[in-house]
Each structure stands twice: as C-alpha cells, then as structure tokens.
PDB file of C-alpha atoms in Angstrom:
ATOM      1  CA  UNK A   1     110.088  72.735  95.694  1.00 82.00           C
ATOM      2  CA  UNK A   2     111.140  76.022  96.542  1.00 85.00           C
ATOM      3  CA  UNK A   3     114.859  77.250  97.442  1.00 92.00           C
ATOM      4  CA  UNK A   4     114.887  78.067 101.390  1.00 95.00           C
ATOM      5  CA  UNK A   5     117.720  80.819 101.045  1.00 95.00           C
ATOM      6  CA  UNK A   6     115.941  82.503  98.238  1.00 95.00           C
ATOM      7  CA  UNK A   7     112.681  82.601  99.894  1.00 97.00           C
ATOM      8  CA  UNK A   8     114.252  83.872 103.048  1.00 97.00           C
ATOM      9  CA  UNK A   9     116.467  86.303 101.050  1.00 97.00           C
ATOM     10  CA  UNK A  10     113.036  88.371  99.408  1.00 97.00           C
ATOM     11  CA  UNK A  11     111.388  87.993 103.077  1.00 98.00           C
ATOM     12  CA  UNK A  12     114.337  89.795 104.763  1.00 97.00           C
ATOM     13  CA  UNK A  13     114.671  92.527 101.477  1.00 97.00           C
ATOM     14  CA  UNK A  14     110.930  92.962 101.734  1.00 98.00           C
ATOM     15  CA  UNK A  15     111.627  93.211 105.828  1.00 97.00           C
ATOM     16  CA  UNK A  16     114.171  95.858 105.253  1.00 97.00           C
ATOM     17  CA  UNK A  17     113.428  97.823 102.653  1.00 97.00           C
ATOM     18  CA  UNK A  18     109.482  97.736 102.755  1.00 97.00           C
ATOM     19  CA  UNK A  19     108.617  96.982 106.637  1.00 97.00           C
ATOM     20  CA  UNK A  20     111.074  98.688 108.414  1.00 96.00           C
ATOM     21  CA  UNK A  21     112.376 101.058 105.266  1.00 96.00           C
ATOM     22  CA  UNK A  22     108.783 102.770 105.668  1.00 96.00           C
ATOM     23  CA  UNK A  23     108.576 102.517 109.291  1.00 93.00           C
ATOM     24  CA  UNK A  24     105.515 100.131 108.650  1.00 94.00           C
ATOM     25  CA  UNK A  25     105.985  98.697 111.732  1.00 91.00           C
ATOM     26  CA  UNK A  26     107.638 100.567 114.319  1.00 86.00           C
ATOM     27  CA  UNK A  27     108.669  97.915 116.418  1.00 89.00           C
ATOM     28  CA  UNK A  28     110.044  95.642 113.571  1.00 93.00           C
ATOM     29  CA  UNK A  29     113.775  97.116 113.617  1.00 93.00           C
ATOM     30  CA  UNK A  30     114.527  96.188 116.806  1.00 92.00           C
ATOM     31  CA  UNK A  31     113.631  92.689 116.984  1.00 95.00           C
ATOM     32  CA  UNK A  32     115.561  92.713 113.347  1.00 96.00           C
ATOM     33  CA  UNK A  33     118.408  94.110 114.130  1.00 96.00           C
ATOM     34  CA  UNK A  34     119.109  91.976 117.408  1.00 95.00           C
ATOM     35  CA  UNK A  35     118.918  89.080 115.258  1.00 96.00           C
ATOM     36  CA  UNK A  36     115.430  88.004 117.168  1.00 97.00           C
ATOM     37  CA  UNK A  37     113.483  86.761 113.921  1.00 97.00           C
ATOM     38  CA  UNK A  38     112.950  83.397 113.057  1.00 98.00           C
ATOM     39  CA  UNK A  39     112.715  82.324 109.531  1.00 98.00           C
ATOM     40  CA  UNK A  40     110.670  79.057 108.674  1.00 98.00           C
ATOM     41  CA  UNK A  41     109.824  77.807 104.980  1.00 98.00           C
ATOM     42  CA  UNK A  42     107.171  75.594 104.853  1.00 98.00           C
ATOM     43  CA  UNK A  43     107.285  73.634 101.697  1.00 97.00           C
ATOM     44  CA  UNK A  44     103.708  72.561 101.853  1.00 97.00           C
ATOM     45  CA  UNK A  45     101.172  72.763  99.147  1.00 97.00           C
ATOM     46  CA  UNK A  46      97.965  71.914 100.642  1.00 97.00           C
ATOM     47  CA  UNK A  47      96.630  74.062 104.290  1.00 98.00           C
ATOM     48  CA  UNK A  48      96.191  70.676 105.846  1.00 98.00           C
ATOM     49  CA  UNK A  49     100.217  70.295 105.536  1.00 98.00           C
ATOM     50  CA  UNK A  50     100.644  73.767 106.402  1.00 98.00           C
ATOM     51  CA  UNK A  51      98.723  73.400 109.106  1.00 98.00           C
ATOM     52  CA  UNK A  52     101.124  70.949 110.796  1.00 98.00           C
ATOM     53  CA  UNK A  53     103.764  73.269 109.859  1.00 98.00           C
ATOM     54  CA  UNK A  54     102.046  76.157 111.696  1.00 98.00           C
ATOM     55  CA  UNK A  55     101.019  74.273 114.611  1.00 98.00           C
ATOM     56  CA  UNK A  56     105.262  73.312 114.874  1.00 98.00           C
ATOM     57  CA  UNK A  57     106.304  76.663 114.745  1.00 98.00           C
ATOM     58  CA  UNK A  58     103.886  77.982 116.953  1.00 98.00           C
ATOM     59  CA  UNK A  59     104.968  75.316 119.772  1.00 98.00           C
ATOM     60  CA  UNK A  60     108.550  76.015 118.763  1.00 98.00           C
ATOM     61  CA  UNK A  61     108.260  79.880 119.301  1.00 98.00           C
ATOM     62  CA  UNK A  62     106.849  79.216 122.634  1.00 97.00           C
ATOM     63  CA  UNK A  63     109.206  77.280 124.171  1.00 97.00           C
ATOM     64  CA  UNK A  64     111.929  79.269 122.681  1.00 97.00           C
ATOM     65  CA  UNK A  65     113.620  81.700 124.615  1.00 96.00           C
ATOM     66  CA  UNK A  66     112.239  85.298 123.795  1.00 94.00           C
ATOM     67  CA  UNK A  67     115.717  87.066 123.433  1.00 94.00           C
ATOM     68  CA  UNK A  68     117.108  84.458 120.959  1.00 95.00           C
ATOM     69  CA  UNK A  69     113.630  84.008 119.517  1.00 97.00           C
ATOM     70  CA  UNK A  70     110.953  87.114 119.852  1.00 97.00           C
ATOM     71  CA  UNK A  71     109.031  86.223 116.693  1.00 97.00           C
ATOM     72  CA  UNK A  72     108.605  83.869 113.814  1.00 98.00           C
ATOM     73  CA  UNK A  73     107.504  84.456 110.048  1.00 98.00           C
ATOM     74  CA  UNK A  74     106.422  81.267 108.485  1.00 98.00           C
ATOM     75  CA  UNK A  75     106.683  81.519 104.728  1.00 98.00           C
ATOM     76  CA  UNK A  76     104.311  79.534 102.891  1.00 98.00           C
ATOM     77  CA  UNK A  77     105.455  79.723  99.152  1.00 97.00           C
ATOM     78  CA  UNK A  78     103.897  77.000  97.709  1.00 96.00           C
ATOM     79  CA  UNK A  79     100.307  77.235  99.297  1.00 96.00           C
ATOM     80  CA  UNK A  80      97.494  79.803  99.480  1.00 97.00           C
ATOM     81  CA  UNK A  81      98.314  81.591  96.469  1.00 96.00           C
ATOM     82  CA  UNK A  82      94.507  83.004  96.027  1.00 97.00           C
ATOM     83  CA  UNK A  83      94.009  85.478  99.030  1.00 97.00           C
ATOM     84  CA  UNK A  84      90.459  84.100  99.822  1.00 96.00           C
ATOM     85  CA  UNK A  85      91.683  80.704 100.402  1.00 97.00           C
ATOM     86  CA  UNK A  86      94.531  82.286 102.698  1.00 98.00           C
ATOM     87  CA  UNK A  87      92.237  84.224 104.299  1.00 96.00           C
ATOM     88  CA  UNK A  88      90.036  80.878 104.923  1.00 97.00           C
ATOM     89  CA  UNK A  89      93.069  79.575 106.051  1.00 98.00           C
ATOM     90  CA  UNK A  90      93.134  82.213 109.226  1.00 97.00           C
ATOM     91  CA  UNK A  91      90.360  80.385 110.641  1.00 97.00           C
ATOM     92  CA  UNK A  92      92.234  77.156 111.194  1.00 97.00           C
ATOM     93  CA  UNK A  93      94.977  79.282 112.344  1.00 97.00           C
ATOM     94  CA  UNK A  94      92.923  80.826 114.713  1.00 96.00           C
ATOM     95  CA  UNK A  95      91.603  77.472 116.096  1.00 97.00           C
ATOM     96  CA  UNK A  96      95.140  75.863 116.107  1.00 97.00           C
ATOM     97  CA  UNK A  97      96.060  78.994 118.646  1.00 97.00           C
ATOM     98  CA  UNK A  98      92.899  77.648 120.741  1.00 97.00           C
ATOM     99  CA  UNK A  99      93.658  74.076 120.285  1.00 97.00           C
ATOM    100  CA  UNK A 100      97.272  74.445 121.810  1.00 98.00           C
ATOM    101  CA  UNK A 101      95.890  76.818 124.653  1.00 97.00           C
ATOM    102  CA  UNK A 102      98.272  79.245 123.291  1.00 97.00           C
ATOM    103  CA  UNK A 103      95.223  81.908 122.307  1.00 95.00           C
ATOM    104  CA  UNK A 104      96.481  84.743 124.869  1.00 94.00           C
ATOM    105  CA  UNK A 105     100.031  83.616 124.720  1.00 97.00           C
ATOM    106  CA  UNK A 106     100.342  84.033 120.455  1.00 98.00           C
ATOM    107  CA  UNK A 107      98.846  85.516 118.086  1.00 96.00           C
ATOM    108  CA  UNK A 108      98.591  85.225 114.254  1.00 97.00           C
ATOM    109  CA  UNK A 109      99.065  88.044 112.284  1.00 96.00           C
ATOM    110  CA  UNK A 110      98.084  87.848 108.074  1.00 97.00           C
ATOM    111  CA  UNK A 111     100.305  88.947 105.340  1.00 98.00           C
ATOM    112  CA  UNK A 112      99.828  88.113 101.564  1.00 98.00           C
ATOM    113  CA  UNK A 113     100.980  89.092  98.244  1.00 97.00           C
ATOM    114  CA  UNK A 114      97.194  89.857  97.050  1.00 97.00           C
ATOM    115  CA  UNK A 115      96.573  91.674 100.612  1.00 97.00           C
ATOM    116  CA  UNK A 116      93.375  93.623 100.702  1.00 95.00           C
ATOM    117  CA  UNK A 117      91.572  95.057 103.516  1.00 93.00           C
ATOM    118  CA  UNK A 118      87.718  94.909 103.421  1.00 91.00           C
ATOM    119  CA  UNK A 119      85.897  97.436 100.830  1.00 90.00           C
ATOM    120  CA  UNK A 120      89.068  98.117  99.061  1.00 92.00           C
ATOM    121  CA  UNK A 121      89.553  97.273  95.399  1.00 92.00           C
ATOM    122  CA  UNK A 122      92.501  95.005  94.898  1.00 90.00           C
ATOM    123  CA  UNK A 123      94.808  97.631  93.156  1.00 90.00           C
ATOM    124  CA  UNK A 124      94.039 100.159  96.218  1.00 94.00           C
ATOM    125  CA  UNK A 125      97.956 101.254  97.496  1.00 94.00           C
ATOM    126  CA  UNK A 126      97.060 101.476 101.173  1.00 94.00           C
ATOM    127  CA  UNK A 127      96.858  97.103 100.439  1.00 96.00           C
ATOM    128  CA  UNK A 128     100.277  96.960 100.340  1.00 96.00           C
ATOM    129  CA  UNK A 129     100.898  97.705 103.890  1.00 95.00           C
ATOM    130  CA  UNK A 130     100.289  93.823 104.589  1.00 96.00           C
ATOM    131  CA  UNK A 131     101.951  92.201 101.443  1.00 97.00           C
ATOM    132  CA  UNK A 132     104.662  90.347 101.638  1.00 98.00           C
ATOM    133  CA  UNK A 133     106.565  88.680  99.019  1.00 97.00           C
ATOM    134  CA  UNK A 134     104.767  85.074  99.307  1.00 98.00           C
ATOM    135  CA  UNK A 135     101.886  83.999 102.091  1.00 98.00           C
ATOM    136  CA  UNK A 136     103.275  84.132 105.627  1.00 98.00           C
ATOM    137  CA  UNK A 137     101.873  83.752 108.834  1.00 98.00           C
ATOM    138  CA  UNK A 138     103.365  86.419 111.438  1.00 98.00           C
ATOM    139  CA  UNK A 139     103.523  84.595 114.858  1.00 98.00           C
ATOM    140  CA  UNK A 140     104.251  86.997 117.464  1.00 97.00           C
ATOM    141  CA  UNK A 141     104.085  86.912 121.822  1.00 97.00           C
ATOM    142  CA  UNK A 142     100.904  88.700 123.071  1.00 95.00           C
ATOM    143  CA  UNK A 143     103.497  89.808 125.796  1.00 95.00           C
ATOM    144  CA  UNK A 144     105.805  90.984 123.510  1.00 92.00           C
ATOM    145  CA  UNK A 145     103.083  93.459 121.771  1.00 90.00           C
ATOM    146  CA  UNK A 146     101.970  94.794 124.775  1.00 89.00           C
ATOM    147  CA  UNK A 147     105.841  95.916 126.003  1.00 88.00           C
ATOM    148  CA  UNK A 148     105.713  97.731 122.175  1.00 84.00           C
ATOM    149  CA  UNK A 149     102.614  99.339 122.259  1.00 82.00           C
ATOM    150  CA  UNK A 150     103.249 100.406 125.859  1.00 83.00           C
ATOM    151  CA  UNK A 151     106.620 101.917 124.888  1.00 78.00           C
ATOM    152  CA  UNK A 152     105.501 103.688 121.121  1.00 77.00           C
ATOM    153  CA  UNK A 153     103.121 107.112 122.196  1.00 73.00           C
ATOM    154  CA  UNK A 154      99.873 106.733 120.141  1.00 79.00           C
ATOM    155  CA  UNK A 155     100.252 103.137 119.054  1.00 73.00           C
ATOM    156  CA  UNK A 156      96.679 103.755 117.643  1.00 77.00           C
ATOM    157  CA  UNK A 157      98.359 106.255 115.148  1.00 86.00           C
ATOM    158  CA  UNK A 158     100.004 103.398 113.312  1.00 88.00           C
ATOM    159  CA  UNK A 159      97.461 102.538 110.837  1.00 88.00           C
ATOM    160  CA  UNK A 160      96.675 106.044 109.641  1.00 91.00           C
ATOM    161  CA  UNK A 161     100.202 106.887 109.654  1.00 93.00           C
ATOM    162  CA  UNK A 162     100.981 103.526 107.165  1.00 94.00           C
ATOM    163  CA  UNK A 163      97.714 104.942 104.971  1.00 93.00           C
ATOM    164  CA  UNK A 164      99.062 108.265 104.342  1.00 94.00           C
ATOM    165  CA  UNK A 165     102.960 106.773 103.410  1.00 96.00           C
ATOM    166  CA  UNK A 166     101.447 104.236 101.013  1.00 96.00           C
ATOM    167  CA  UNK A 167      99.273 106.961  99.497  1.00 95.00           C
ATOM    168  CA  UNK A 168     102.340 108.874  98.725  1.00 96.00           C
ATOM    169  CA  UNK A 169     104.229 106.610  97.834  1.00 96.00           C
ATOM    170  CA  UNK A 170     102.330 105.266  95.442  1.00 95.00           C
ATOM    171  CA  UNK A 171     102.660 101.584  93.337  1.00 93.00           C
ATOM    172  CA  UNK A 172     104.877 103.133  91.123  1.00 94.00           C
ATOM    173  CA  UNK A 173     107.165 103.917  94.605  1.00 96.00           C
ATOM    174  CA  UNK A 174     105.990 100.177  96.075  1.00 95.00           C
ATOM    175  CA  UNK A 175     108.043  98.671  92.555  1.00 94.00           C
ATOM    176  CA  UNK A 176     111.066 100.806  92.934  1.00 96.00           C
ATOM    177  CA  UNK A 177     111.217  99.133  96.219  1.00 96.00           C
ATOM    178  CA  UNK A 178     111.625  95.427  94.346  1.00 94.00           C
ATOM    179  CA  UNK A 179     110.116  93.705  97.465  1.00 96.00           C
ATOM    180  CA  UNK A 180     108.493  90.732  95.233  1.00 92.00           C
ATOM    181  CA  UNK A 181     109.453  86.961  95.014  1.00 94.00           C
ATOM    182  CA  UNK A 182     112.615  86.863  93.081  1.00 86.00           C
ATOM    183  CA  UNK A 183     111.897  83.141  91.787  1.00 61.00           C
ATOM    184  CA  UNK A 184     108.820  81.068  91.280  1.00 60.00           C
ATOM    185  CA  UNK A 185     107.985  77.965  92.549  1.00 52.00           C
ATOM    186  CA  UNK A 186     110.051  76.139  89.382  1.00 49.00           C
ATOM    187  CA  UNK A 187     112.922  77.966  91.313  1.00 44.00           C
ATOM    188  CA  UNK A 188     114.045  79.820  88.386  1.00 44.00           C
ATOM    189  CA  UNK A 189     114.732  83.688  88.305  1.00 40.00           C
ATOM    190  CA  UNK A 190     111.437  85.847  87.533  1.00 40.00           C
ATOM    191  CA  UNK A 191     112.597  89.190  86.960  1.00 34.00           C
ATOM    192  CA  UNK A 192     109.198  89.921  85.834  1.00 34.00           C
ATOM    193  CA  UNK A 193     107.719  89.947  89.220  1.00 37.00           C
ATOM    194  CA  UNK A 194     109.386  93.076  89.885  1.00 33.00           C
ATOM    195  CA  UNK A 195     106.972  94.856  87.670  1.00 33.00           C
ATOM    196  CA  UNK A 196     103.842  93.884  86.930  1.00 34.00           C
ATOM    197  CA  UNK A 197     100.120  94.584  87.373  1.00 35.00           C
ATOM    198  CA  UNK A 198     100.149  95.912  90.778  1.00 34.00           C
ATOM    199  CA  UNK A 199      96.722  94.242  92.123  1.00 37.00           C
ATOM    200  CA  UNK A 200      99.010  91.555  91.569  1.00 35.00           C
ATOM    201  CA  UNK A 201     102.012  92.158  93.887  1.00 33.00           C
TER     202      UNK A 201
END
C-alpha cells in the first residue's frame, strides 16, 4: 500500500515544477493556483479495481461544482506499471466515459512514467511532455477545455511549442527537475529514482 500524502506530494512537485514550471500546459496554473484540482489515489492493483475507481471519480467530478472542483488527477501507483498495459487500459476508460453517457461531458487524458508517443524510441525527450511521476488518468470538463482553448491564441501551437522546450532542455534538464516518485510501492524512500536510465522515468 502506498502513502496518499507522498503520492500526492510528487504529483503536485511534478505539477509545479514540470507542468506548469515549463508552461507544458498553459492552462494548468490557473486551475492550480485557485485550488481547483482534485487529488485521488487509487490503491488498486489490478485495471478491473481501477476501473471502479475511475468510474467514481469520473461521477464525482461531474456532479461536483466546477469552481471548487474543475479537474481531477487520479493517481494509480500501484497498477499499470508497463505503458502498454496502461495504454490498453485507455480503452476501458474510453468505454466507461460512454457507459456513464458522460463521453461529451469528460474526457480522459493519458499520462505515464514510460510515456511515449507513436514512432518514438522510449528514451526520445519530447516523451516526457506526458510523464508523470506514477500512472494517472487526467479527467477534465469538455466545457472547461473549450473556455481554454478559446481564451489561449494558437492553442494548436501547444504541442510544437512543448517539443522544442523538451528538446532543449534535455533529460539531463528533465532530472534536475526531480519530478519522479519519491518512494516505491514498499513506501520506503527511493532516492534513486531521481536519476536513473531516462527511458525509464
């Protein structure tokens, strides 16, 4: 079983100093800063738990009240470790979305700690613009998005924008950051995560 706080903790550092810190998401500090993020730790070690766990907090974010509740990031330490079984996992995701009649209402979006975009090799820099410090699920208000993106000039701009910072930054800038998981599921310190192969964090 994993520590909550802990788990939270590395989410919000990685939030702060990765996410917003690089301007990886432009419309990430706001919802931040007005307290408008929901944390949720699902201690679940198989996707069919998970998936209960997801399908909660996607019913809980809609029925929430937007201002004290804009968006949730359910953190999945314990589950999904391998990126192609998280990525497997999406589906389900997806069809939980459909299942609740909430496709059009939420979305899901993916972040991983092995991240990688199609025809990329796994230690490619430009992956780390969607890794996060353990697997989480990003569950966000389609209405929500479309206030952003009709507020930020260029919104398609985004993506190239995140390329060109991760290229110059570079893994070696990604480490400095120290956005990993500061414990493992034993719950003991792992210092070592810090700095290891990067295709690995």
């Amino acid at each position: 079983m994993m520590n909550d706080k802990i788990v939270v903790a590395d989410t919000i550092a990685w939030l702060e100093r990765a996410v917003i810190g690089l301007n990886l998401c432009p419309f990430a500090k706001s919802v931040h800063v007005k307290g408008q993020v929901h944390y949720a730790v699902s201690q679940a070690t198989t996707p069919e738990a998970l998936l209960l766990d997801l399908m909660n907090e996607l019913k809980g974010l809609v029925a929430s009240d937007a201002k004290a509740r804009d968006t949730t990031l359910l953190i999945a330490p314990l589950c999904l470790q391998d990126f192609m079984d998280y990525n497997d996992f999406l589906d389900l995701a997806d069809r939980a979305l459909v299942d609740l009649e909430l496709d059009g209402v939420l979305q899901i979006a993916s972040l991983h700690p092995h991240y990688q975009f199609a025809d990329t090799q796994p230690d490619d820099v430009t992956n780390y613009t969607n890794r996060s410090p353990y697997p989480t699920l990003h569950l966000l208000r389609e209405d929500s998005i479309d206030r952003a993106v009709d507020a930020f000039p260029n919104p398609e701009s985004i993506f190239e924008t995140n390329m060109h910072t991760l290229k110059t930054l570079g893994v070696a800038g990604w480490q400095a950051l120290q956005v990993g998981p500061s414990a493992p599921p034993d719950g003991k310190p792992d210092m070592a995560s810090f700095a290891h192969d990067p295709a690995k964090n």
